[in-house]
N, CA and C of each residue as an Amber inpcrd file, in Angstrom:
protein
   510
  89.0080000 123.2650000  75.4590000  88.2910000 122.0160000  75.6090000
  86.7960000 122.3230000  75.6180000  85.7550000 121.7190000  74.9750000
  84.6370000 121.6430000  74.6990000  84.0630000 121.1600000  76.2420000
  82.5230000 121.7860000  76.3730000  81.9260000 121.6450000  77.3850000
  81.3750000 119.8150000  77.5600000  81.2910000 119.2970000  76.2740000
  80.9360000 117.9400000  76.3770000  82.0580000 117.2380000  76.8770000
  83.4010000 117.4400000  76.2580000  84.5690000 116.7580000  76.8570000
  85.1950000 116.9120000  78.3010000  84.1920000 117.8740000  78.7630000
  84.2730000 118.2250000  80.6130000  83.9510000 117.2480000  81.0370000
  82.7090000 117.5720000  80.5560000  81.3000000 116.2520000  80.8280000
  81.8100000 114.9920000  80.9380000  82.4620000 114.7510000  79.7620000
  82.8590000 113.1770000  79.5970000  83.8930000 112.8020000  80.7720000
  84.8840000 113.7390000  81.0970000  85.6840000 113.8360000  81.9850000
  85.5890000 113.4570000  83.0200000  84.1660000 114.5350000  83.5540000
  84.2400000 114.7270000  84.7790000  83.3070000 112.5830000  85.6000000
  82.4890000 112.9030000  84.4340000  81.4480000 111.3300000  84.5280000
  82.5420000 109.7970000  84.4590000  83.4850000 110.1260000  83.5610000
  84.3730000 108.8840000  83.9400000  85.1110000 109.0490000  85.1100000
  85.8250000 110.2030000  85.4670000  86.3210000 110.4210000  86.5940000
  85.1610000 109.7980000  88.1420000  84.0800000 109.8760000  87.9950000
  83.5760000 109.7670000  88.4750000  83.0390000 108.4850000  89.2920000
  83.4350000 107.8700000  87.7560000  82.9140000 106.1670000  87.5940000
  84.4000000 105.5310000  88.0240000  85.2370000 106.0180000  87.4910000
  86.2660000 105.3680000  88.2630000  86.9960000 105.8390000  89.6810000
  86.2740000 106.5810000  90.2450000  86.5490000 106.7860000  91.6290000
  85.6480000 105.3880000  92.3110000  84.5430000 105.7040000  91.9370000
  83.5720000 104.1170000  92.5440000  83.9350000 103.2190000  92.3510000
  84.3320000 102.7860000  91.5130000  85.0830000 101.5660000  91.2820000
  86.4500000 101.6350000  92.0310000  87.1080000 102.8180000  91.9790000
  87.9990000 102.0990000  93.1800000  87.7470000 102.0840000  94.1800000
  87.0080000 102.4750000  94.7770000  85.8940000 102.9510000  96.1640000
  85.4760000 101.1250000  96.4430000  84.6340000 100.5010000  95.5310000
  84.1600000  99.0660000  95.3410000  85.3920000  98.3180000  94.9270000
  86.5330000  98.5620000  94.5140000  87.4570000  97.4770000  94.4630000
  87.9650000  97.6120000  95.7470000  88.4460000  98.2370000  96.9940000
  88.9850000  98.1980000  97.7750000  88.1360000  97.7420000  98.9210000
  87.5210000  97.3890000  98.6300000  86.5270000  96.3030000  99.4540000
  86.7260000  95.2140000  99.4330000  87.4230000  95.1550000  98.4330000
  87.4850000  93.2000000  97.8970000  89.1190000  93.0630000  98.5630000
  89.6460000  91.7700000  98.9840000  90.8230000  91.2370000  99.2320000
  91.2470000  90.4380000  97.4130000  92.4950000  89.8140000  98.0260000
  93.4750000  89.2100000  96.3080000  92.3120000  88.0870000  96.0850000
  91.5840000  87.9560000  96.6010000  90.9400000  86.6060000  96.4470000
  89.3580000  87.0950000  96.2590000  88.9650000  88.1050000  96.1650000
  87.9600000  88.5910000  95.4650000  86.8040000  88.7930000  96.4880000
  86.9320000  88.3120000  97.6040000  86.1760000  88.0660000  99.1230000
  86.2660000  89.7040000  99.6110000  84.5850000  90.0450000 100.0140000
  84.6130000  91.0310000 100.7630000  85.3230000  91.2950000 101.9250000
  86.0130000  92.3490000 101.9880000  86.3580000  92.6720000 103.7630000
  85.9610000  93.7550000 103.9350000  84.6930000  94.3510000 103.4800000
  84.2070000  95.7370000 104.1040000  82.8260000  95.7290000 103.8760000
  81.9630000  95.8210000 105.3500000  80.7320000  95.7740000 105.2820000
  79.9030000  97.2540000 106.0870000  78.8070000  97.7780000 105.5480000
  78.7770000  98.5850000 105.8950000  77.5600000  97.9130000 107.2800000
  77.1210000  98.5800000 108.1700000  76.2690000  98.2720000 109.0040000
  75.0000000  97.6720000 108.6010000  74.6620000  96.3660000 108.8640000
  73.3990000  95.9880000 108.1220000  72.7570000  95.8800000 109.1420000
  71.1810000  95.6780000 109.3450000  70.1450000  94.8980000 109.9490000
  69.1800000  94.2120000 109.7460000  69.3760000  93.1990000 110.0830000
  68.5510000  92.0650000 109.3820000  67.3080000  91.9210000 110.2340000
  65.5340000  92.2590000 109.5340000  64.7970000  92.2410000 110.4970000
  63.6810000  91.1140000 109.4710000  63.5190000  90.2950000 110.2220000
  62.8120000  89.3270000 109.8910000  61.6330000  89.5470000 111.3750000
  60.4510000  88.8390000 110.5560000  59.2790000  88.1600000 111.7640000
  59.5620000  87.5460000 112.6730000  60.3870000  86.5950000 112.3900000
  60.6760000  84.9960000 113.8340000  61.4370000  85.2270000 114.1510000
  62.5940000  86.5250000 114.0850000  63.9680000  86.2910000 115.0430000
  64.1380000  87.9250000 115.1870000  64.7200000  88.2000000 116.5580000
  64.8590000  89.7730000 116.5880000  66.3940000  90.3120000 115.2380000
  66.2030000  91.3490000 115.1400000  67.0440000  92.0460000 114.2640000
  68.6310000  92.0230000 115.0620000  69.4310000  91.6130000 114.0850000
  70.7240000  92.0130000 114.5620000  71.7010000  92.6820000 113.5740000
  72.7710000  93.2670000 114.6780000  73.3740000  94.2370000 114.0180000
  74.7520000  93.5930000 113.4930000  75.6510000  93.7730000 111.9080000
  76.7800000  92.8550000 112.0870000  77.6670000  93.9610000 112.0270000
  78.4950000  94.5620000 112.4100000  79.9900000  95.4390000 112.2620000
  81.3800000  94.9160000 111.8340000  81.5870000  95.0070000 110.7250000
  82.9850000  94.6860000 110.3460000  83.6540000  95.8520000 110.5390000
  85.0530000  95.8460000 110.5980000  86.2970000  96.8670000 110.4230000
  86.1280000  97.5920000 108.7990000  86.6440000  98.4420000 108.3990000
  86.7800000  98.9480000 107.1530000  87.7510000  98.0180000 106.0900000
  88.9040000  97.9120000 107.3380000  89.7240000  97.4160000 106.4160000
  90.7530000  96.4410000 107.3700000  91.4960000  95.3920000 106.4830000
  92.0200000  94.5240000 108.0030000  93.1930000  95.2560000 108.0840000
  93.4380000  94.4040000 109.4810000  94.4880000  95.4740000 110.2270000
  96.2100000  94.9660000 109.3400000  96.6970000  95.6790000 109.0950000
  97.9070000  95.0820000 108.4890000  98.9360000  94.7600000 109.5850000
  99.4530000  94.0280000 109.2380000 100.7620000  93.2640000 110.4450000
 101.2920000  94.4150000 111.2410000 102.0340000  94.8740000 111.9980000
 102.7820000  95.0690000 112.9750000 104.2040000  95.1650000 113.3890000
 104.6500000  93.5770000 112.5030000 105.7120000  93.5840000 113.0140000
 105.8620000  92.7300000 110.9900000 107.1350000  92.8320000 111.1880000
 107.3310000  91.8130000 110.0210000 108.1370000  92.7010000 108.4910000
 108.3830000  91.7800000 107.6010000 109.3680000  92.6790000 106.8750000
 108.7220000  94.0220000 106.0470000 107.1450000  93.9330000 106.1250000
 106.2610000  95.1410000 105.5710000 105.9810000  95.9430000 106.5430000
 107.1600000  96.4300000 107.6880000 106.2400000  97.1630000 108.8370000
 108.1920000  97.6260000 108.6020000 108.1000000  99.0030000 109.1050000
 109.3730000  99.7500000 109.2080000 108.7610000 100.7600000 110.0570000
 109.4850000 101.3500000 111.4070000 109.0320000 102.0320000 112.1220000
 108.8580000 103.9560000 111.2890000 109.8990000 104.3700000 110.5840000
 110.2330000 105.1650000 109.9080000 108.4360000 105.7170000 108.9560000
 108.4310000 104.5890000 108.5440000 107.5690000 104.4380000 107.0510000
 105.9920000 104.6220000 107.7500000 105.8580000 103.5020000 109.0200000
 104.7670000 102.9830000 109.3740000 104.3060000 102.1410000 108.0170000
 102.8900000 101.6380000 108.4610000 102.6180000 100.2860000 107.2850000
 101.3780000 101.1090000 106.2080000 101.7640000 100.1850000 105.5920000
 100.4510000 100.5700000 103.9380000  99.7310000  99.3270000 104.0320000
  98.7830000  99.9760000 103.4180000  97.7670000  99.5610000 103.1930000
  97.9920000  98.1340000 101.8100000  97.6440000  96.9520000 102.4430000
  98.1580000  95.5180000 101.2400000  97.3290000  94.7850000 100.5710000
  96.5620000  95.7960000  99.7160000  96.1390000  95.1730000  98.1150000
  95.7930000  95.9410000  97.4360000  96.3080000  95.5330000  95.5820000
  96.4100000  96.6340000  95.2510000  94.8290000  96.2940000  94.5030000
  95.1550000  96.8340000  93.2910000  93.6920000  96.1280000  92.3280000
  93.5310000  95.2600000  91.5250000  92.3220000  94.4310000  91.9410000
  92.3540000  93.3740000  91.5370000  92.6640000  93.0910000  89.7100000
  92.6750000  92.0080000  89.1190000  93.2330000  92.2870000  87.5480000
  91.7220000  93.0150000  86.9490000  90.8280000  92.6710000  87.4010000
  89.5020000  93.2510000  86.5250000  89.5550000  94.9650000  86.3370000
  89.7870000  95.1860000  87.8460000  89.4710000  96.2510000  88.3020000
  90.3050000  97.1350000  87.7680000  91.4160000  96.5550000  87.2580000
  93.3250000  97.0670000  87.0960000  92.6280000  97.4600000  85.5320000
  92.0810000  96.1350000  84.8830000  91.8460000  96.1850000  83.3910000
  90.9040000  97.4770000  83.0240000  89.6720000  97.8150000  83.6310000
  88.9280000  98.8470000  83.4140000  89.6130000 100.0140000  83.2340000
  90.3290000 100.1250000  84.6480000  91.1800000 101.4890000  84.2040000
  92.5310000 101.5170000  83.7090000  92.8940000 100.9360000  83.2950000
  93.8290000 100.7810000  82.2860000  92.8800000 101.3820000  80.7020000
  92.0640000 100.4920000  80.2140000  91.7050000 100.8110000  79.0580000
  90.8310000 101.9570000  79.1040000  90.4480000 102.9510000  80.6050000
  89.9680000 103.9440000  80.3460000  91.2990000 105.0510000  79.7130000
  92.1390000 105.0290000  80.9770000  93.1520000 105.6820000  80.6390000
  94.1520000 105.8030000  79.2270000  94.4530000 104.4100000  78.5790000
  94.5990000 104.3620000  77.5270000  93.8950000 104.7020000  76.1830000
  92.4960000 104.6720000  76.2150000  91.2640000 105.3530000  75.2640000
  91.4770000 107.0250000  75.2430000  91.6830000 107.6270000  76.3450000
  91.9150000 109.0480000  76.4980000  92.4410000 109.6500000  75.3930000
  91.7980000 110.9790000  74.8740000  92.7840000 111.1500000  73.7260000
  93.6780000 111.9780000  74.3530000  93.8160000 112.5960000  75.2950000
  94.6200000 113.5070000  75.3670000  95.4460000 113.0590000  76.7880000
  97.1840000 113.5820000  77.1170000  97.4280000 113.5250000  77.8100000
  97.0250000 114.0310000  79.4210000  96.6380000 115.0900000  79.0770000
  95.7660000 115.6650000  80.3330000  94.6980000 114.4400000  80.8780000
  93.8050000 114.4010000  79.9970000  93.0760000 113.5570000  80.3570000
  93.4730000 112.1270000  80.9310000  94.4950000 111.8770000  80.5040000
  94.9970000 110.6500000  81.2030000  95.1180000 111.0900000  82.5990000
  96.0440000 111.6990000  82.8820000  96.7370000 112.2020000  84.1040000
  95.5720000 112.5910000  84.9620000  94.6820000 112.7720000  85.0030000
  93.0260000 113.0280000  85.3730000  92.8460000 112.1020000  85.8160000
  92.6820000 111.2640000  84.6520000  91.8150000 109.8540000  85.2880000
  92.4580000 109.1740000  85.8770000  94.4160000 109.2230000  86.2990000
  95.0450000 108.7020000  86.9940000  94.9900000 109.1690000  88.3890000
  94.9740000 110.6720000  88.5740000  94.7090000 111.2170000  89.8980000
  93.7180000 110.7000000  90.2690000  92.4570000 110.8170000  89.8520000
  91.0630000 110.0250000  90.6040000  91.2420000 109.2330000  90.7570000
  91.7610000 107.8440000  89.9470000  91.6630000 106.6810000  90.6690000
  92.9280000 106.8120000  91.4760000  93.6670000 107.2650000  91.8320000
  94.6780000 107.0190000  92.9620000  93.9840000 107.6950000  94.1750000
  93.0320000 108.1360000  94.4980000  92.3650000 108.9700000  95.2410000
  91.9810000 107.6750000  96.2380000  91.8940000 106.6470000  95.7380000
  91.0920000 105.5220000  96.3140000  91.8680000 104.2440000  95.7960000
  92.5890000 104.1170000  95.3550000  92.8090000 102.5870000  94.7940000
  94.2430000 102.8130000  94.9850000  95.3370000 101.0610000  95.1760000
  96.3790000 101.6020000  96.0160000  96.8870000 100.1750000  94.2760000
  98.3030000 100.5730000  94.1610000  98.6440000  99.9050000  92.3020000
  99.5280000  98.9680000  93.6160000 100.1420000  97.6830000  92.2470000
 101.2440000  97.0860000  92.6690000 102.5000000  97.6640000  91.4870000
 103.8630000  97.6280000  91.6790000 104.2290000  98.0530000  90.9990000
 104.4340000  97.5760000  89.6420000 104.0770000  96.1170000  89.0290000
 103.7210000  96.3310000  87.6810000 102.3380000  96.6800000  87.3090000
 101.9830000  96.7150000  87.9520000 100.3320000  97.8210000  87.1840000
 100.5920000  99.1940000  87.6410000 101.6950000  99.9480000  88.0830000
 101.9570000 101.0310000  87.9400000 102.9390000 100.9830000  86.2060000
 103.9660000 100.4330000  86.1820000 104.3950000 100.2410000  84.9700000
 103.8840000 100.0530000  83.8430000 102.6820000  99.4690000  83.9410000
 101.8730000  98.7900000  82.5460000 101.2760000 100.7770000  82.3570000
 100.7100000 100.7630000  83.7510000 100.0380000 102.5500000  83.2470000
 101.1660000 103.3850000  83.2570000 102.4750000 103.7210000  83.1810000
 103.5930000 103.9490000  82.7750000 103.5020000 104.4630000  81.1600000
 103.4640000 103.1590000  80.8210000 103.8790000 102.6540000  79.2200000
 102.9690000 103.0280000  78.4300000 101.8360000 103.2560000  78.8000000
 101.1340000 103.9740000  78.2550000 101.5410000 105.8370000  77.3930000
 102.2310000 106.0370000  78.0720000 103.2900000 107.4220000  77.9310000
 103.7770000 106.9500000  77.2790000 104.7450000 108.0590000  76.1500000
 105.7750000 107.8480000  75.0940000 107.1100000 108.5560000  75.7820000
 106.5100000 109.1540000  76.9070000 108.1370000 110.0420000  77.0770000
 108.5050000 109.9690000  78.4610000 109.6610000 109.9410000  79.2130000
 110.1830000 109.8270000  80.2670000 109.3730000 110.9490000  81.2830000
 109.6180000 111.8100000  80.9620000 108.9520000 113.1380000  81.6350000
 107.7840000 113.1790000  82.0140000 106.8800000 112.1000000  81.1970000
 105.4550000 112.3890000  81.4170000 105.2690000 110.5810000  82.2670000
 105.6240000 110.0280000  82.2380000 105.9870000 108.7000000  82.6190000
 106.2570000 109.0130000  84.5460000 107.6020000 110.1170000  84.3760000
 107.8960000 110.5720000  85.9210000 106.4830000 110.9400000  86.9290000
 105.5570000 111.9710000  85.6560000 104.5920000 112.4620000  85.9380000
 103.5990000 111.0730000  86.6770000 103.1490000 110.4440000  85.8260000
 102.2700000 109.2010000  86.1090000 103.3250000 108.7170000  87.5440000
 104.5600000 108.3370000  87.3720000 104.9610000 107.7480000  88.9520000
 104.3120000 108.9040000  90.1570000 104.7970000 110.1860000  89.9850000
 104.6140000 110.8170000  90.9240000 102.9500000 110.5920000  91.8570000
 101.8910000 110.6500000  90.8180000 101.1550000 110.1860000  91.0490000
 100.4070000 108.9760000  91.6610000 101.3160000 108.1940000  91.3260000
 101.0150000 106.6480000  91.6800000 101.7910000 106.5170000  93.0260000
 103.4080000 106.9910000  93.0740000 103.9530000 106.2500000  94.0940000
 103.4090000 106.2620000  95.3850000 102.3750000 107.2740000  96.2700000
 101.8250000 106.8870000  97.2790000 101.2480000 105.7100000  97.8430000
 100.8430000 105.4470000  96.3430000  99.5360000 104.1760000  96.5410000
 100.2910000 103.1590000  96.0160000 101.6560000 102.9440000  95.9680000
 102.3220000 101.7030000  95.7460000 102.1960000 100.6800000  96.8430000
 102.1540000  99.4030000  96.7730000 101.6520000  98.4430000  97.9930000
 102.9020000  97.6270000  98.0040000 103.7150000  97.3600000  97.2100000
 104.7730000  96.8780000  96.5920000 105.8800000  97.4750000  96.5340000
 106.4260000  98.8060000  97.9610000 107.7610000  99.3900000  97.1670000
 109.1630000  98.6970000  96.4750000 109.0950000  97.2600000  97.3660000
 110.4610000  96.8590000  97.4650000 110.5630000  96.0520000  95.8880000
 109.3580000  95.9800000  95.2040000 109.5370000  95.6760000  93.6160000
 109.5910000  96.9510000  92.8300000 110.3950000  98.2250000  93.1790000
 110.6480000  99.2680000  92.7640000 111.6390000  99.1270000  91.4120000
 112.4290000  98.0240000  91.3400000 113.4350000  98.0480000  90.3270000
 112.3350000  97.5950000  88.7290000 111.3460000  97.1150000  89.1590000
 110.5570000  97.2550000  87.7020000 110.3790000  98.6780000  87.0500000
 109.7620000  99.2780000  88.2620000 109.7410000 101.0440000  87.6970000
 110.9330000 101.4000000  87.0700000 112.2590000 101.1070000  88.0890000
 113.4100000 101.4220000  86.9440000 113.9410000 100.8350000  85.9890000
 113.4320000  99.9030000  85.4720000 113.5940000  99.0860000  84.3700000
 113.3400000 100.0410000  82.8680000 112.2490000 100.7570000  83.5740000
 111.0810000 101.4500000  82.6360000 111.4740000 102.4250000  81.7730000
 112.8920000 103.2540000  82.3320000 113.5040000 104.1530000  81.8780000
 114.6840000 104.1500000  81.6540000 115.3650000 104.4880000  80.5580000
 116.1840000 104.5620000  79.6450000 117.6990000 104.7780000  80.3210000
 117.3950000 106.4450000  80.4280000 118.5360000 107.2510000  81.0070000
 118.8800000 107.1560000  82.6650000 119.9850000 107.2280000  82.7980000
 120.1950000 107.0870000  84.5080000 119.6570000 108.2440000  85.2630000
 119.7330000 109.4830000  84.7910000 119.0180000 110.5210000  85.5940000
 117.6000000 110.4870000  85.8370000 116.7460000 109.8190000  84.8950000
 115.5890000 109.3390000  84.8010000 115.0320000 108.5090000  85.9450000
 116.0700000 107.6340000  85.8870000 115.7290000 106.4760000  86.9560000
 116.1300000 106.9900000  88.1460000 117.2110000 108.1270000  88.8500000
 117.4840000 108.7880000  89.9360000 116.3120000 109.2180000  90.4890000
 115.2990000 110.2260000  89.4210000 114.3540000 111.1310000  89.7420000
 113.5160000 109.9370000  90.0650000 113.1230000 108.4710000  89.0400000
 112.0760000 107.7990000  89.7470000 112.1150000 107.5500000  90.9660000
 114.0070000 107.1550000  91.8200000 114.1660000 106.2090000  92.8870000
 113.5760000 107.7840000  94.1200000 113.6590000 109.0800000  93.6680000
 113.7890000 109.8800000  94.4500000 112.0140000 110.4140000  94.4110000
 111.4900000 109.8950000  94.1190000 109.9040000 109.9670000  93.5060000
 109.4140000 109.2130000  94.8910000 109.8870000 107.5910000  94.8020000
 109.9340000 106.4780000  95.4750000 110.3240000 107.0700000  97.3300000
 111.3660000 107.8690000  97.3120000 111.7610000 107.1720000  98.5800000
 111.1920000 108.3520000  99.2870000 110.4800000 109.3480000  98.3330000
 109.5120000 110.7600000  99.2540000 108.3500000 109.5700000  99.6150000
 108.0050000 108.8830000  98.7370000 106.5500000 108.3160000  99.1060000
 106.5780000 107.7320000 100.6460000 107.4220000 107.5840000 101.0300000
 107.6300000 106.2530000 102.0880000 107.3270000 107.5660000 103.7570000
């Protein structure tokens, strides 16, 4: 691999870590829920400080809470955010390079499971498809729509290794 195609690598990798870094700020509805410490200092009023949480607290109790599992984290990326890296990953010429730019953004950004599938399909072959789940299934927000993932694949041993991909994540 050429020193420019590092380059290119390493700079999109880069760009799409921030972006998932800045999409996971946003809720399904596009509304911030993560503020970093501001202070607002004006002339006529003293400065104040505002503190939000990082991130909201997820339920507790309820059918997304299993004592076993403990809870995940509930949103995945938004469609914009989904679309960018999708068509980075798909532009890639090379498989490596995909699988790259899939690790970085899973570093920070959590999929639902059809935008794990859509970046799936992107692959031509089961094997490398397993590869992309393995990657993704941590950051699934959505396990219990798992039967799309197995939709995805052909052979039954295929779909064993996905469900067994799946139930390490948990």
């Amino acid at each position: 691999m050429k020193r420019n195609e590092v380059m290119a690598i390493i700079a999109t990798s880069l760009m799409l870590f921030a972006l998932c870094l800045s999409a996971s700020a946003k809720d399904r509805n596009e509304k911030v829920i993560n503020y970093s410490t501001r202070i607002d200092d004006d002339n006529n009023r003293k400065p104040t400080v505002t503190v939000c949480p990082e991130r909201p607290t997820p339920p507790t109790l309820g059918p997304a809470f299993c004592p076993e599992e403990g809870t995940r984290y509930g949103y995945s990326l938004s469609n914009q955010s989904f679309s960018i890296l999708y068509n980075k990953v798909k532009k890639a010429s090379f498989d490596d390079n995909k699988f790259d730019l899939i690790e970085v953004a899973s570093l920070g950004c959590y999929y639902s499971c059809s935008q794990a599938v859509r970046l799936m399909k992107i692959f031509t072959f089961d094997d490398e498809r397993l590869k992309a789940l393995s990657m993704m299934a941590p950051h699934i927000v959505d396990p219990q729509n798992a039967t799309d993932i197995y939709k995805l694949f052909c052979f039954d041993s295929d779909k064993e290794k996905a469900g067994e991909i799946m139930r390490k994540c948990k």
